[in-house]
PDB file of C-alpha atoms in Angstrom:
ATOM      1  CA  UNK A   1      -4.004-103.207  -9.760  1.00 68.00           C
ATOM      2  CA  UNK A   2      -6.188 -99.661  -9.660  1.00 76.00           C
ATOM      3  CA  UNK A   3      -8.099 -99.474  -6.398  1.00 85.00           C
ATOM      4  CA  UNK A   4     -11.158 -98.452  -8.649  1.00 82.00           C
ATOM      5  CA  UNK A   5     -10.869-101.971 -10.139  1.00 87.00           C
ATOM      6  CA  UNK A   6     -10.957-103.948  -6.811  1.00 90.00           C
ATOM      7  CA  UNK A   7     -13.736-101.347  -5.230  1.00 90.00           C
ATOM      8  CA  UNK A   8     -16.755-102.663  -4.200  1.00 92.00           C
ATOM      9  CA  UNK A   9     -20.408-101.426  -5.704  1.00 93.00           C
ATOM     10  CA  UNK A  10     -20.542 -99.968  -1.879  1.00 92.00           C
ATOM     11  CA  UNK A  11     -17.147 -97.883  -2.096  1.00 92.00           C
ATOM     12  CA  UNK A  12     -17.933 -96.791  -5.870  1.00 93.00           C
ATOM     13  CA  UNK A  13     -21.151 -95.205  -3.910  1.00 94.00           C
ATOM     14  CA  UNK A  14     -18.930 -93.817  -1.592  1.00 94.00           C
ATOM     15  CA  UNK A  15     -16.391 -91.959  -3.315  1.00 94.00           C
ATOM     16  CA  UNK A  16     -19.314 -90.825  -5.512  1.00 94.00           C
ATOM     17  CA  UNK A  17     -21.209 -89.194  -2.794  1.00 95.00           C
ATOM     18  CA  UNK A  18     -18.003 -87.700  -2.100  1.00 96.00           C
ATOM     19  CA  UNK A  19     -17.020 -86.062  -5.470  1.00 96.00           C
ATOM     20  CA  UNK A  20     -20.763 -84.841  -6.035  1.00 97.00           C
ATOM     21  CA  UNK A  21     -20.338 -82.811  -2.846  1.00 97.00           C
ATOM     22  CA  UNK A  22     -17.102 -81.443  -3.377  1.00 98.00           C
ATOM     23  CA  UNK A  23     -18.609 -80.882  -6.747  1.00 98.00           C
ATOM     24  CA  UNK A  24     -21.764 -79.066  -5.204  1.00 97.00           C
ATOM     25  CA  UNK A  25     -19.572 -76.994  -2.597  1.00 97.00           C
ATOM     26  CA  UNK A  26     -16.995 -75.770  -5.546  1.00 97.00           C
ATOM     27  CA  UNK A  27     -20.625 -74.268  -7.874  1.00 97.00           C
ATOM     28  CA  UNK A  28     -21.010 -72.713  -5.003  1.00 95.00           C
ATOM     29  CA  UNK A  29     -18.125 -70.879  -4.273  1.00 95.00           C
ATOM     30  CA  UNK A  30     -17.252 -69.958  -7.932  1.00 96.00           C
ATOM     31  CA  UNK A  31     -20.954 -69.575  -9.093  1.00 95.00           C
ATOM     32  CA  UNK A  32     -23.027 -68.485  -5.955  1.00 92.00           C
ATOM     33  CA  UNK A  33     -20.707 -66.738  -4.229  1.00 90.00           C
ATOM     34  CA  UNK A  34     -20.161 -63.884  -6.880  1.00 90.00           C
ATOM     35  CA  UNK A  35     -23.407 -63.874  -7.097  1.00 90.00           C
ATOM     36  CA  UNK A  36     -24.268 -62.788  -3.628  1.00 86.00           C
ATOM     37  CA  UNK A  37     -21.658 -59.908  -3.439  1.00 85.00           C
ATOM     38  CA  UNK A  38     -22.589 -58.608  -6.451  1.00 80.00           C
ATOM     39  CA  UNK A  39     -26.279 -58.073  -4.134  1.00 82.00           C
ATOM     40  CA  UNK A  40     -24.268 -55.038  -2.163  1.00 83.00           C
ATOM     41  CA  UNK A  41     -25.708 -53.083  -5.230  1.00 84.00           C
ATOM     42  CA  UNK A  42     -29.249 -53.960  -3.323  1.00 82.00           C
ATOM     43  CA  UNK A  43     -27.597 -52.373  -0.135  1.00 81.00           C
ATOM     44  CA  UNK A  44     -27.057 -49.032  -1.745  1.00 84.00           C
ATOM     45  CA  UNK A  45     -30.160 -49.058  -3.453  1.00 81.00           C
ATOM     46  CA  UNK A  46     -32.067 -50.124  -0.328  1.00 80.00           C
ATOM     47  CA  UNK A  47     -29.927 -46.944   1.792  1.00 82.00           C
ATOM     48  CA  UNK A  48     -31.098 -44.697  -0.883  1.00 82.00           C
ATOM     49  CA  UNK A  49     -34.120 -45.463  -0.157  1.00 79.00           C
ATOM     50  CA  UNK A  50     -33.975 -45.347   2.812  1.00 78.00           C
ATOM     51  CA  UNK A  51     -35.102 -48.641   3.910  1.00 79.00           C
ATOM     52  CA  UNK A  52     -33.810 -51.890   5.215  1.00 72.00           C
ATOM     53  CA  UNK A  53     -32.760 -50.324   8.783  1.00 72.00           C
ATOM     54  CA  UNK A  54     -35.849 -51.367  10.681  1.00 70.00           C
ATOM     55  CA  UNK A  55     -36.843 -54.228  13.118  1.00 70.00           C
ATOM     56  CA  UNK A  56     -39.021 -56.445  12.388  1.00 61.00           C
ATOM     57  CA  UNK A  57     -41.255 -55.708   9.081  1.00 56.00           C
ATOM     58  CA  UNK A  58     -39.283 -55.014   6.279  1.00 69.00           C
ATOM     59  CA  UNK A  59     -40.075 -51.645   4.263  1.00 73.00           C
ATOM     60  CA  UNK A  60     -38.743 -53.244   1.318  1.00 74.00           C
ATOM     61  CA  UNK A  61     -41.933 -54.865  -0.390  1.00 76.00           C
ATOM     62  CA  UNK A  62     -43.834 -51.487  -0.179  1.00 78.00           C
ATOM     63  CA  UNK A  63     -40.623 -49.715  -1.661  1.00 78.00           C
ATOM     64  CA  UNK A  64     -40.070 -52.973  -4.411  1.00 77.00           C
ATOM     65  CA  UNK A  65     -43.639 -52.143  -5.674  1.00 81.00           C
ATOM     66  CA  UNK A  66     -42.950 -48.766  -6.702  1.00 84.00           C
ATOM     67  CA  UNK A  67     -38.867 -48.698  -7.807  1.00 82.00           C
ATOM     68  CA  UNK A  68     -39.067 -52.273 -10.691  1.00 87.00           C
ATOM     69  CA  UNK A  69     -34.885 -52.080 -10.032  1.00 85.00           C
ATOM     70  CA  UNK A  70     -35.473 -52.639  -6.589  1.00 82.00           C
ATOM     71  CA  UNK A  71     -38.133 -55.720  -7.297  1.00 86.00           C
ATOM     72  CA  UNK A  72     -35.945 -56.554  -9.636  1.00 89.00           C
ATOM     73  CA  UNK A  73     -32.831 -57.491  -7.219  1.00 87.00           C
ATOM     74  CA  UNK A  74     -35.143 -58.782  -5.075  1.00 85.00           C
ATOM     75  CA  UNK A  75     -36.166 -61.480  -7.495  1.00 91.00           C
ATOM     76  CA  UNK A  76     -32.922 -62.338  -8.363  1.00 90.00           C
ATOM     77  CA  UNK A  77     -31.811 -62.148  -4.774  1.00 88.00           C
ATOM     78  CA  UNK A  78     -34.280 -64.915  -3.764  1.00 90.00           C
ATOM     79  CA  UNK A  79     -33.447 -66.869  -7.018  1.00 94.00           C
ATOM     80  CA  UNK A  80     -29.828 -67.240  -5.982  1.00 93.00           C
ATOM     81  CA  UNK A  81     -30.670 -67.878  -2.222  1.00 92.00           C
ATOM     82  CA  UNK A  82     -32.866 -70.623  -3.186  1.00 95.00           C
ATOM     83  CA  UNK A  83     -30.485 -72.142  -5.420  1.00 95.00           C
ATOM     84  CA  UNK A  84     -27.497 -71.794  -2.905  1.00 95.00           C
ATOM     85  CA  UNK A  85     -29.548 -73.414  -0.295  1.00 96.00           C
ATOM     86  CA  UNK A  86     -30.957 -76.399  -2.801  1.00 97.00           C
ATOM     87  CA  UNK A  87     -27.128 -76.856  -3.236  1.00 97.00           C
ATOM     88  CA  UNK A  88     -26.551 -76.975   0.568  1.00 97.00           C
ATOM     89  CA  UNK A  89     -28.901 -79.632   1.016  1.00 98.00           C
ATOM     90  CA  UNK A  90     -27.568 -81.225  -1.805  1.00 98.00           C
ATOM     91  CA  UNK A  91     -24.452 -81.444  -0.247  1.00 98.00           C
ATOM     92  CA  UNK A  92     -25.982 -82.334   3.230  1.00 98.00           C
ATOM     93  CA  UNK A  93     -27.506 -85.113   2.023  1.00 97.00           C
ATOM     94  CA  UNK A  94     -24.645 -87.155   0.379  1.00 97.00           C
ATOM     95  CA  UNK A  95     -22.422 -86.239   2.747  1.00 97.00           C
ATOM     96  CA  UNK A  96     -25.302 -87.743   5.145  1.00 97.00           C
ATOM     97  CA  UNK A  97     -25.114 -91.073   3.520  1.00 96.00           C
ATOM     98  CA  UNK A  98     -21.600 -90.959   3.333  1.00 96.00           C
ATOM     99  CA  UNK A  99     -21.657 -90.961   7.173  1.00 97.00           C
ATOM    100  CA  UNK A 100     -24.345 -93.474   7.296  1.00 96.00           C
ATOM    101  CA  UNK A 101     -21.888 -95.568   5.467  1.00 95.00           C
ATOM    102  CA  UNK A 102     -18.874 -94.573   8.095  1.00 95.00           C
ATOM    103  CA  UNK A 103     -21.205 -95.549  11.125  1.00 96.00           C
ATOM    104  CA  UNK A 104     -22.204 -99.184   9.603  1.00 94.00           C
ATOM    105  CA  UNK A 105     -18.825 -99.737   9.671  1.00 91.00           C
ATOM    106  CA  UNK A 106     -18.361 -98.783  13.303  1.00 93.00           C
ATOM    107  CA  UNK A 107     -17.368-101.601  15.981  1.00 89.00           C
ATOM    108  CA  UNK A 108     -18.648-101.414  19.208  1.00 85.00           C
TER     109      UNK A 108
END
């Protein structure tokens, strides 16, 4: 008999949680990730600028408001942050539940 068959609602959760965040850590290393490098094009533009070397305050919102390429890697920078991080948590939080699971089952 197939272990899927025999499962219980519980362990169906289970191995659910656990696909969906193998399945959220895999969109981000073949979607996010490429995304990100592809940023070191912000580096050189920031260096031309001459910006992005100080403490503290960051030149780069003055400089964004004048060069649009600039404001424009910005935007996407912070579009594909925010995603990658919503994925984190994504992630976090089944595998969270998962381990809520583990500990119910603990002994003591």
């Amino acid at each position: 008999m197939h272990p899927w068959k025999s499962a219980t609602t519980t362990e169906k959760y289970q191995l659910g949680f656990l696909v969906s965040a193998f399945a959220f850590n895999l969109i981000n290393l073949f979607v996010f990730t490429p995304m990100t490098i592809e940023m070191k094009h912000r580096h050189k533009v920031e260096r031309e600028e001459n910006i992005g070397n100080e403490i503290g305050g960051s030149k780069n919102q003055e400089v964004a408001k004048k060069n649009p390429k600039l404001a424009a890697m910005n935007k996407k920078f912070g579009m594909i942050h925010g995603l990658s991080s919503l994925i984190n948590l994504m992630s976090f939080g089944v595998l969270a539940m998962h381990t809520w699971y583990l500990a119910g089952k603990l002994s003591l």
